[in-house]
Amino acid sequence: MSVDPNRLDTLLKEDRKFAPSEAFRAQANFNDPDIYDKALADPEAYWAEQAQNLSWFKPWTKVLEWNPPHAKWFVDAKLNAAYNAVDRHRQGPRKNKAAIIWEGEPGDSKVFTYDMLGREVDKAAHVLTSLGVKRGDRVTIYLPMIPELPISMLACAKIGAIHSVVFGGFAAASLRDRILDADSNIVITADGGWRRGGVVPLKNNTDEAVEGTSVDTVVVVPRVGKAAGAQMVDGRDHDWNELMAKASTAPFPAAEMDAEDILYLLYTSGTTGKPKGIVHTTGGYMVGVNTSMRSVFDLKEDDIHFCSADIGWVTGHTYIVYGPLSAGATTVMYEGAPDFPDRDRFWSIIEKYGATIFYTAPTSIRTFMKWGPQHVEKHDLSSLRLLGTVGEPINPEAWMWYHVHVGKEQCPVVDTWWQTETGCAMIAPLPGITETKPGSATRPLPGIAVDVVDENGDSVGAGNGGYLVIKKPWPSMLRTVWGDDERFQNTYFGKFDGTYLPGDGAHLDDDSYIWILGRIDDVINVSGHRIGTMEVESALVGHQAVAEAAVIGRSHDVKGQAITAFVTVKEGATADDALAAELKQHVAAAIGAMARPEEIIFTAELPKTRSAKIMRRLLRDIAEGRVIGDTTTLADASVVEELKKLYKD
Ligand code: PRX
């Protein structure tokens, strides 16, 4: 396991506890502590009860069919995700309630009531249908954080088409890989996106990405105008606004989807260079996300939910779009950077819209800490009643800063552990029940069977660490990897039969609280973004000057982890600062800016085992300045000394 040894040290010294206040407990949706035992005794009954919060066209005949590792939830039931997220709220008192409050980076803003959102989604569904999109087709969506993004997703869901959202920070080559893997022939994009006042050339990237693929239709949302330098291709490209203006205004009938029909694909990094298309289906996913909105976020009718993630990641899918909307709440989406134009942008958004729930990543909190509390203190944040974090382990200092400066010691903090694969939060406090400890995601949610086990799959018990596992299926679990069920089986169920392996290491404290230690595989978590070391390595060796590359994540006080690349160059190439800068840029252009290495270390050789495997753990020890442990399996021990010296320099 290559988890961060410093983290364990810190956690073992942490003994602060925060019990829910009596006032919060009294009003909480979930405030009966027996819920854990009840759900554990009969998880299917628990989930069936939670499922009553959705609208089903046809009920299930069976809650769960489990043929490990394949699960079917809510067998034979029919529903539609967009109907649940939008249409059902148009019929009652929520009709004119704000569904989406959107704030653009330049300061423009829009509010969509449920009724307005429903009309937009229906028009978009007509548009997509007229372009030939049918049930089951994969629609690639490569958009900035603008309202057309959730509208496109919901339009797909309404038709029964499968959306595959690609984060706008990905480069053309990454977009192309995802289009090809999903076998998608339509892309919805924008001319460009705003980022810190600059333009992200989404349309130009799309042009490059679709070349030679089977994409024959590109829909372009105008967002930044001329500055994007976008050109329309005749016969292939369509202007979103023109199509929407012409679209039928008739209600679009929601497709009656089977609970197990696919709702979306979302690509995520793994241990190989090729990203995995995580498959989420309709019924189970919607039950999971809707339940966690009410349990973990204690969502109420009047809540204004502000999740600062990008919808290009699962956090945005679940806690900006499907979660809050399925629960009929108001969701806030913000287009741009937290420091544009100033470092108080998030706090100004919370104040402006009266956000009651705020959900962000530890890396952002550490950045806010660095910027100082004066930016927070400029704003009235008294509307806030609950805070959440996600994406990476949170250090107790960041947790406390969040609690004190943002929550004014009045708001429960929910540290939520989950993954693209799990669909919704799995380990998190129930804010009206669970005593929290800064740095711990606390305990599994009701109905979720989490354990920490050793190499043989045996529980390690309180006070010990090991592999985090999930022993029973849950409704919003991934169903497979798109086009590669074998990879699904091997990656997640190959190590412990019938038990899901998330790929994280964890420690159980004396109260059996879970402390996530980090990834145990070759995946790096940079600012909450999951990046495969292999993806970065293959980008590096794709450069003409590079012979070999080994990439590791070293701990970083703001980003959580930062990418360090050890590189050997080909004969004739000069390993200098100019090449290092060029290689960093090369990786950013191949994958996306979030994968840009923090540092490139040139070396004559990489440390390898006698079977020629690169010893990444050793590289990480070097980068983090730890004493080198056992190097007896090294083919050439002098390489290490040389590297240590280089790194110090
Ligand atoms: O290592 C865990 C970390 O993020 C990984 C999942 O990444 P992704 O699929 O991109 O989804 C991120 C947002 C749900 C996990 O395997 N992770 C996520 N949340 C936490 C976390 N690590 C510690 N604590 C968390 N709360």
Short mmCIF file of N, CA, C and O in Angstrom, two decimals, residues 281-386:
data_model
loop_
_atom_site.label_atom_id
_atom_site.label_comp_id
_atom_site.label_asym_id
_atom_site.label_seq_id
_atom_site.Cartn_x
_atom_site.Cartn_y
_atom_site.Cartn_z
N THR A 281 -26.99 3.32 -13.80
CA THR A 281 -28.34 3.07 -14.32
C THR A 281 -29.35 3.99 -13.63
O THR A 281 -28.99 4.76 -12.73
N THR A 282 -30.59 3.91 -14.06
CA THR A 282 -31.55 4.95 -13.69
C THR A 282 -32.12 4.82 -12.27
O THR A 282 -32.02 5.74 -11.46
N GLY A 283 -32.70 3.68 -11.97
CA GLY A 283 -33.46 3.54 -10.72
C GLY A 283 -32.58 3.62 -9.48
O GLY A 283 -32.79 4.45 -8.59
N GLY A 284 -31.57 2.75 -9.42
CA GLY A 284 -30.72 2.69 -8.25
C GLY A 284 -29.98 3.99 -8.02
O GLY A 284 -29.87 4.49 -6.89
N TYR A 285 -29.46 4.57 -9.09
CA TYR A 285 -28.72 5.83 -8.96
C TYR A 285 -29.62 6.91 -8.36
O TYR A 285 -29.25 7.61 -7.42
N MET A 286 -30.82 7.02 -8.92
CA MET A 286 -31.72 8.08 -8.44
C MET A 286 -32.12 7.86 -6.98
O MET A 286 -32.23 8.81 -6.21
N VAL A 287 -32.30 6.60 -6.60
CA VAL A 287 -32.65 6.33 -5.20
C VAL A 287 -31.47 6.70 -4.29
O VAL A 287 -31.64 7.36 -3.26
N GLY A 288 -30.26 6.33 -4.70
CA GLY A 288 -29.08 6.63 -3.89
C GLY A 288 -28.88 8.13 -3.71
O GLY A 288 -28.69 8.61 -2.60
N VAL A 289 -28.92 8.86 -4.83
CA VAL A 289 -28.63 10.30 -4.73
C VAL A 289 -29.73 11.04 -3.96
O VAL A 289 -29.45 11.92 -3.15
N ASN A 290 -30.96 10.65 -4.21
CA ASN A 290 -32.07 11.31 -3.53
C ASN A 290 -32.01 11.04 -2.02
O ASN A 290 -32.21 11.95 -1.20
N THR A 291 -31.70 9.80 -1.66
CA THR A 291 -31.63 9.45 -0.24
C THR A 291 -30.53 10.25 0.46
O THR A 291 -30.74 10.82 1.54
N SER A 292 -29.35 10.31 -0.18
CA SER A 292 -28.24 10.99 0.50
C SER A 292 -28.47 12.49 0.60
O SER A 292 -27.97 13.14 1.52
N MET A 293 -29.23 13.07 -0.31
CA MET A 293 -29.58 14.49 -0.18
C MET A 293 -30.32 14.72 1.13
O MET A 293 -30.08 15.69 1.84
N ARG A 294 -31.24 13.82 1.41
CA ARG A 294 -32.06 13.99 2.62
C ARG A 294 -31.33 13.56 3.89
O ARG A 294 -31.55 14.12 4.95
N SER A 295 -30.46 12.54 3.76
CA SER A 295 -29.79 12.04 4.96
C SER A 295 -28.53 12.86 5.28
O SER A 295 -28.46 13.52 6.31
N VAL A 296 -27.56 12.86 4.36
CA VAL A 296 -26.28 13.51 4.63
C VAL A 296 -26.40 15.03 4.63
O VAL A 296 -25.82 15.72 5.46
N PHE A 297 -27.17 15.57 3.67
CA PHE A 297 -27.28 17.03 3.56
C PHE A 297 -28.52 17.57 4.28
O PHE A 297 -28.77 18.77 4.26
N ASP A 298 -29.30 16.67 4.85
CA ASP A 298 -30.48 17.08 5.62
C ASP A 298 -31.36 18.05 4.82
O ASP A 298 -31.89 19.03 5.36
N LEU A 299 -31.48 17.79 3.53
CA LEU A 299 -32.15 18.74 2.64
C LEU A 299 -33.61 18.98 2.98
O LEU A 299 -34.37 18.03 3.16
N LYS A 300 -33.98 20.25 3.04
CA LYS A 300 -35.35 20.66 3.34
C LYS A 300 -35.89 21.50 2.19
O LYS A 300 -35.12 21.99 1.37
N GLU A 301 -37.19 21.71 2.23
CA GLU A 301 -37.85 22.45 1.15
C GLU A 301 -37.19 23.81 0.88
O GLU A 301 -37.04 24.23 -0.26
N ASP A 302 -36.76 24.50 1.92
CA ASP A 302 -36.25 25.86 1.72
C ASP A 302 -34.75 25.94 1.48
O ASP A 302 -34.19 27.04 1.41
N ASP A 303 -34.09 24.82 1.38
CA ASP A 303 -32.64 24.88 1.26
C ASP A 303 -32.18 25.39 -0.11
O ASP A 303 -32.79 25.12 -1.14
N ILE A 304 -31.09 26.16 -0.05
CA ILE A 304 -30.40 26.61 -1.26
C ILE A 304 -29.05 25.90 -1.21
O ILE A 304 -28.21 26.21 -0.35
N HIS A 305 -28.88 24.96 -2.11
CA HIS A 305 -27.74 24.06 -2.05
C HIS A 305 -26.66 24.53 -3.03
O HIS A 305 -26.89 24.59 -4.23
N PHE A 306 -25.48 24.85 -2.49
CA PHE A 306 -24.39 25.31 -3.35
C PHE A 306 -23.24 24.33 -3.28
O PHE A 306 -22.53 24.23 -2.29
N CYS A 307 -23.08 23.59 -4.36
CA CYS A 307 -21.96 22.66 -4.49
C CYS A 307 -21.00 23.29 -5.48
O CYS A 307 -21.39 23.63 -6.60
N SER A 308 -19.75 23.47 -5.07
CA SER A 308 -18.81 24.23 -5.91
C SER A 308 -18.07 23.37 -6.93
O SER A 308 -17.18 23.84 -7.62
N ALA A 309 -18.45 22.10 -7.04
CA ALA A 309 -17.77 21.22 -8.00
C ALA A 309 -18.14 21.59 -9.43
O ALA A 309 -19.05 22.38 -9.67
N ASP A 310 -17.46 20.96 -10.38
CA ASP A 310 -17.83 21.10 -11.78
C ASP A 310 -18.71 19.90 -12.13
O ASP A 310 -18.46 18.78 -11.67
N ILE A 311 -19.72 20.14 -12.96
CA ILE A 311 -20.63 19.05 -13.33
C ILE A 311 -19.90 17.99 -14.17
O ILE A 311 -20.37 16.87 -14.31
N GLY A 312 -18.72 18.34 -14.66
CA GLY A 312 -17.91 17.36 -15.40
C GLY A 312 -17.41 16.22 -14.54
O GLY A 312 -16.91 15.22 -15.05
N TRP A 313 -17.53 16.34 -13.22
CA TRP A 313 -17.15 15.25 -12.31
C TRP A 313 -18.41 14.70 -11.66
O TRP A 313 -19.45 15.34 -11.67
N VAL A 314 -18.26 13.55 -11.01
CA VAL A 314 -19.45 12.91 -10.45
C VAL A 314 -20.10 13.77 -9.36
O VAL A 314 -21.32 13.77 -9.19
N THR A 315 -19.29 14.52 -8.63
CA THR A 315 -19.85 15.35 -7.55
C THR A 315 -20.91 16.30 -8.11
O THR A 315 -21.97 16.49 -7.51
N GLY A 316 -20.63 16.86 -9.28
CA GLY A 316 -21.59 17.77 -9.91
C GLY A 316 -22.80 17.03 -10.45
O GLY A 316 -23.94 17.52 -10.34
N HIS A 317 -22.58 15.86 -11.06
CA HIS A 317 -23.72 15.08 -11.55
C HIS A 317 -24.71 14.83 -10.40
O HIS A 317 -25.91 15.03 -10.52
N THR A 318 -24.14 14.39 -9.27
CA THR A 318 -24.98 13.94 -8.17
C THR A 318 -25.47 15.09 -7.29
O THR A 318 -26.64 15.13 -6.93
N TYR A 319 -24.56 16.02 -6.95
CA TYR A 319 -24.96 17.03 -5.95
C TYR A 319 -25.15 18.44 -6.49
O TYR A 319 -25.33 19.38 -5.72
N ILE A 320 -25.11 18.59 -7.84
CA ILE A 320 -25.63 19.84 -8.42
C ILE A 320 -26.90 19.53 -9.19
O ILE A 320 -27.87 20.25 -9.13
N VAL A 321 -26.87 18.41 -9.93
CA VAL A 321 -28.00 18.13 -10.81
C VAL A 321 -29.01 17.14 -10.19
O VAL A 321 -30.05 17.55 -9.67
N TYR A 322 -28.70 15.84 -10.23
CA TYR A 322 -29.74 14.86 -9.91
C TYR A 322 -30.19 14.85 -8.44
O TYR A 322 -31.37 14.62 -8.16
N GLY A 323 -29.24 15.09 -7.52
CA GLY A 323 -29.62 15.04 -6.11
C GLY A 323 -30.56 16.17 -5.72
O GLY A 323 -31.73 15.92 -5.37
N PRO A 324 -30.09 17.42 -5.78
CA PRO A 324 -30.95 18.52 -5.35
C PRO A 324 -32.25 18.62 -6.15
O PRO A 324 -33.31 18.87 -5.58
N LEU A 325 -32.17 18.39 -7.47
CA LEU A 325 -33.39 18.53 -8.27
C LEU A 325 -34.37 17.40 -7.99
O LEU A 325 -35.58 17.63 -7.91
N SER A 326 -33.88 16.19 -7.82
CA SER A 326 -34.82 15.10 -7.53
C SER A 326 -35.54 15.36 -6.20
O SER A 326 -36.66 14.90 -6.00
N ALA A 327 -34.88 16.11 -5.32
CA ALA A 327 -35.51 16.41 -4.03
C ALA A 327 -36.29 17.73 -4.08
O ALA A 327 -36.82 18.18 -3.06
N GLY A 328 -36.34 18.35 -5.24
CA GLY A 328 -37.15 19.58 -5.39
C GLY A 328 -36.54 20.80 -4.72
O GLY A 328 -37.24 21.75 -4.39
N ALA A 329 -35.22 20.80 -4.55
CA ALA A 329 -34.55 21.92 -3.89
C ALA A 329 -34.08 22.94 -4.92
O ALA A 329 -34.30 22.79 -6.12
N THR A 330 -33.41 23.98 -4.43
CA THR A 330 -32.80 24.97 -5.30
C THR A 330 -31.30 24.71 -5.32
O THR A 330 -30.67 24.62 -4.28
N THR A 331 -30.74 24.57 -6.53
CA THR A 331 -29.33 24.28 -6.64
C THR A 331 -28.63 25.48 -7.28
O THR A 331 -29.14 26.10 -8.21
N VAL A 332 -27.47 25.82 -6.71
CA VAL A 332 -26.71 26.96 -7.22
C VAL A 332 -25.56 26.43 -8.05
O VAL A 332 -24.84 25.53 -7.60
N MET A 333 -25.40 26.94 -9.27
CA MET A 333 -24.20 26.56 -10.02
C MET A 333 -23.43 27.80 -10.45
O MET A 333 -24.00 28.80 -10.88
N TYR A 334 -22.12 27.72 -10.28
CA TYR A 334 -21.24 28.85 -10.57
C TYR A 334 -20.26 28.45 -11.66
O TYR A 334 -19.65 27.39 -11.61
N GLU A 335 -20.12 29.34 -12.64
CA GLU A 335 -19.34 29.00 -13.83
C GLU A 335 -17.83 28.98 -13.65
O GLU A 335 -17.13 28.23 -14.30
N GLY A 336 -17.31 29.83 -12.75
CA GLY A 336 -15.88 30.11 -12.87
C GLY A 336 -15.01 29.77 -11.69
O GLY A 336 -15.28 28.87 -10.91
N ALA A 337 -13.93 30.54 -11.56
CA ALA A 337 -12.89 30.28 -10.57
C ALA A 337 -13.24 30.96 -9.24
O ALA A 337 -13.92 31.99 -9.22
N PRO A 338 -12.74 30.40 -8.13
CA PRO A 338 -13.05 30.96 -6.81
C PRO A 338 -12.38 32.31 -6.54
O PRO A 338 -12.76 33.03 -5.63
N ASP A 339 -11.38 32.66 -7.37
CA ASP A 339 -10.65 33.92 -7.13
C ASP A 339 -10.86 34.90 -8.27
O ASP A 339 -10.01 35.72 -8.56
N PHE A 340 -12.02 34.81 -8.92
CA PHE A 340 -12.28 35.75 -9.99
C PHE A 340 -13.58 36.50 -9.76
O PHE A 340 -14.61 35.87 -9.59
N PRO A 341 -13.64 37.80 -9.75
CA PRO A 341 -12.48 38.67 -9.87
C PRO A 341 -11.66 38.75 -8.58
O PRO A 341 -10.53 39.19 -8.61
N ASP A 342 -12.27 38.32 -7.44
CA ASP A 342 -11.54 38.40 -6.17
C ASP A 342 -11.63 37.09 -5.40
O ASP A 342 -12.43 36.22 -5.73
N ARG A 343 -10.86 37.04 -4.34
CA ARG A 343 -10.77 35.79 -3.60
C ARG A 343 -11.97 35.51 -2.70
O ARG A 343 -11.96 34.57 -1.92
N ASP A 344 -12.98 36.35 -2.81
CA ASP A 344 -14.16 36.13 -1.97
C ASP A 344 -15.36 35.67 -2.80
O ASP A 344 -16.49 35.75 -2.36
N ARG A 345 -15.11 35.19 -4.02
CA ARG A 345 -16.24 34.92 -4.92
C ARG A 345 -17.25 33.93 -4.32
O ARG A 345 -18.46 34.15 -4.39
N PHE A 346 -16.76 32.83 -3.76
CA PHE A 346 -17.70 31.84 -3.21
C PHE A 346 -18.55 32.45 -2.09
O PHE A 346 -19.76 32.22 -2.00
N TRP A 347 -17.88 33.24 -1.23
CA TRP A 347 -18.60 33.81 -0.08
C TRP A 347 -19.60 34.84 -0.56
O TRP A 347 -20.69 34.99 0.01
N SER A 348 -19.24 35.54 -1.63
CA SER A 348 -20.17 36.53 -2.16
C SER A 348 -21.39 35.81 -2.79
O SER A 348 -22.52 36.28 -2.68
N ILE A 349 -21.16 34.66 -3.40
CA ILE A 349 -22.28 33.89 -3.97
C ILE A 349 -23.19 33.37 -2.85
O ILE A 349 -24.42 33.45 -2.93
N ILE A 350 -22.58 32.89 -1.77
CA ILE A 350 -23.38 32.38 -0.64
C ILE A 350 -24.26 33.50 -0.09
O ILE A 350 -25.45 33.33 0.15
N GLU A 351 -23.64 34.67 0.08
CA GLU A 351 -24.39 35.80 0.64
C GLU A 351 -25.49 36.26 -0.33
O GLU A 351 -26.64 36.46 0.06
N LYS A 352 -25.12 36.38 -1.61
CA LYS A 352 -26.05 36.91 -2.61
C LYS A 352 -27.31 36.04 -2.72
O LYS A 352 -28.42 36.56 -2.85
N TYR A 353 -27.14 34.73 -2.70
CA TYR A 353 -28.30 33.85 -2.91
C TYR A 353 -28.82 33.22 -1.62
O TYR A 353 -29.75 32.42 -1.65
N GLY A 354 -28.18 33.52 -0.51
CA GLY A 354 -28.62 32.94 0.76
C GLY A 354 -28.45 31.44 0.81
O GLY A 354 -29.34 30.72 1.32
N ALA A 355 -27.32 30.96 0.31
CA ALA A 355 -27.10 29.51 0.32
C ALA A 355 -27.14 28.98 1.75
O ALA A 355 -26.62 29.61 2.67
N THR A 356 -27.79 27.83 1.91
CA THR A 356 -27.91 27.25 3.25
C THR A 356 -26.96 26.07 3.44
O THR A 356 -26.63 25.69 4.55
N ILE A 357 -26.57 25.45 2.30
CA ILE A 357 -25.66 24.31 2.35
C ILE A 357 -24.50 24.61 1.40
O ILE A 357 -24.73 25.10 0.29
N PHE A 358 -23.30 24.38 1.85
CA PHE A 358 -22.14 24.61 0.99
C PHE A 358 -21.29 23.35 0.99
O PHE A 358 -21.00 22.77 2.04
N TYR A 359 -20.88 22.93 -0.20
CA TYR A 359 -20.18 21.64 -0.37
C TYR A 359 -18.98 21.89 -1.25
O TYR A 359 -19.12 22.37 -2.37
N THR A 360 -17.77 21.62 -0.74
CA THR A 360 -16.57 21.90 -1.52
C THR A 360 -15.50 20.86 -1.22
O THR A 360 -15.72 19.92 -0.46
N ALA A 361 -14.31 21.05 -1.80
CA ALA A 361 -13.23 20.07 -1.64
C ALA A 361 -12.19 20.58 -0.64
O ALA A 361 -11.96 21.79 -0.54
N PRO A 362 -11.54 19.67 0.08
CA PRO A 362 -10.49 20.08 1.03
C PRO A 362 -9.41 20.95 0.39
O PRO A 362 -8.94 21.89 1.01
N THR A 363 -9.06 20.67 -0.87
CA THR A 363 -8.03 21.48 -1.52
C THR A 363 -8.47 22.94 -1.61
O THR A 363 -7.67 23.85 -1.43
N SER A 364 -9.76 23.17 -1.84
CA SER A 364 -10.26 24.55 -1.88
C SER A 364 -10.16 25.17 -0.49
O SER A 364 -9.75 26.32 -0.35
N ILE A 365 -10.51 24.39 0.52
CA ILE A 365 -10.45 24.93 1.88
C ILE A 365 -9.02 25.31 2.23
O ILE A 365 -8.77 26.38 2.80
N ARG A 366 -8.07 24.47 1.85
CA ARG A 366 -6.67 24.80 2.15
C ARG A 366 -6.22 26.06 1.40
O ARG A 366 -5.44 26.86 1.90
N THR A 367 -6.77 26.23 0.19
CA THR A 367 -6.47 27.46 -0.55
C THR A 367 -7.06 28.67 0.17
O THR A 367 -6.40 29.69 0.33
N PHE A 368 -8.30 28.53 0.64
CA PHE A 368 -8.94 29.65 1.37
C PHE A 368 -8.14 29.98 2.63
O PHE A 368 -8.00 31.14 3.01
N MET A 369 -7.62 28.95 3.29
CA MET A 369 -6.81 29.17 4.50
C MET A 369 -5.60 30.01 4.16
O MET A 369 -5.22 30.92 4.90
N LYS A 370 -4.99 29.66 3.02
CA LYS A 370 -3.79 30.38 2.60
C LYS A 370 -4.12 31.84 2.30
O LYS A 370 -3.35 32.74 2.61
N TRP A 371 -5.27 32.06 1.71
CA TRP A 371 -5.68 33.42 1.36
C TRP A 371 -6.03 34.23 2.61
O TRP A 371 -6.01 35.46 2.59
N GLY A 372 -6.44 33.55 3.67
CA GLY A 372 -6.76 34.23 4.93
C GLY A 372 -8.25 34.44 5.14
O GLY A 372 -9.01 34.58 4.18
N PRO A 373 -8.68 34.49 6.42
CA PRO A 373 -10.11 34.55 6.74
C PRO A 373 -10.77 35.89 6.41
O PRO A 373 -11.99 35.98 6.41
N GLN A 374 -9.95 36.93 6.11
CA GLN A 374 -10.57 38.25 5.86
C GLN A 374 -11.54 38.22 4.67
O GLN A 374 -12.52 38.95 4.65
N HIS A 375 -11.29 37.32 3.70
CA HIS A 375 -12.20 37.25 2.54
C HIS A 375 -13.56 36.67 2.94
O HIS A 375 -14.59 37.05 2.41
N VAL A 376 -13.53 35.76 3.88
CA VAL A 376 -14.77 35.15 4.37
C VAL A 376 -15.51 36.18 5.22
O VAL A 376 -16.73 36.34 5.10
N GLU A 377 -14.75 36.87 6.05
CA GLU A 377 -15.37 37.78 7.03
C GLU A 377 -16.04 38.99 6.41
O GLU A 377 -16.88 39.63 7.04
N LYS A 378 -15.71 39.26 5.16
CA LYS A 378 -16.35 40.39 4.46
C LYS A 378 -17.83 40.14 4.20
O LYS A 378 -18.56 41.04 3.81
N HIS A 379 -18.26 38.87 4.32
CA HIS A 379 -19.62 38.54 3.89
C HIS A 379 -20.47 37.97 5.02
O HIS A 379 -19.95 37.33 5.93
N ASP A 380 -21.76 38.22 4.88
CA ASP A 380 -22.71 37.67 5.84
C ASP A 380 -23.05 36.24 5.40
O ASP A 380 -23.74 36.04 4.41
N LEU A 381 -22.55 35.28 6.15
CA LEU A 381 -22.79 33.89 5.78
C LEU A 381 -23.80 33.23 6.72
O LEU A 381 -23.83 32.02 6.87
N SER A 382 -24.61 34.07 7.37
CA SER A 382 -25.50 33.51 8.40
C SER A 382 -26.59 32.60 7.83
O SER A 382 -27.27 31.91 8.58
N SER A 383 -26.77 32.60 6.49
CA SER A 383 -27.75 31.67 5.92
C SER A 383 -27.28 30.22 6.00
O SER A 383 -28.09 29.29 5.97
N LEU A 384 -25.98 30.00 6.11
CA LEU A 384 -25.45 28.63 6.08
C LEU A 384 -25.89 27.83 7.30
O LEU A 384 -25.87 28.33 8.42
N ARG A 385 -26.27 26.57 7.06
CA ARG A 385 -26.62 25.72 8.20
C ARG A 385 -25.92 24.36 8.16
O ARG A 385 -25.96 23.59 9.11
N LEU A 386 -25.25 24.06 7.02
CA LEU A 386 -24.53 22.79 6.92
C LEU A 386 -23.39 22.92 5.92
O LEU A 386 -23.56 23.56 4.87
#
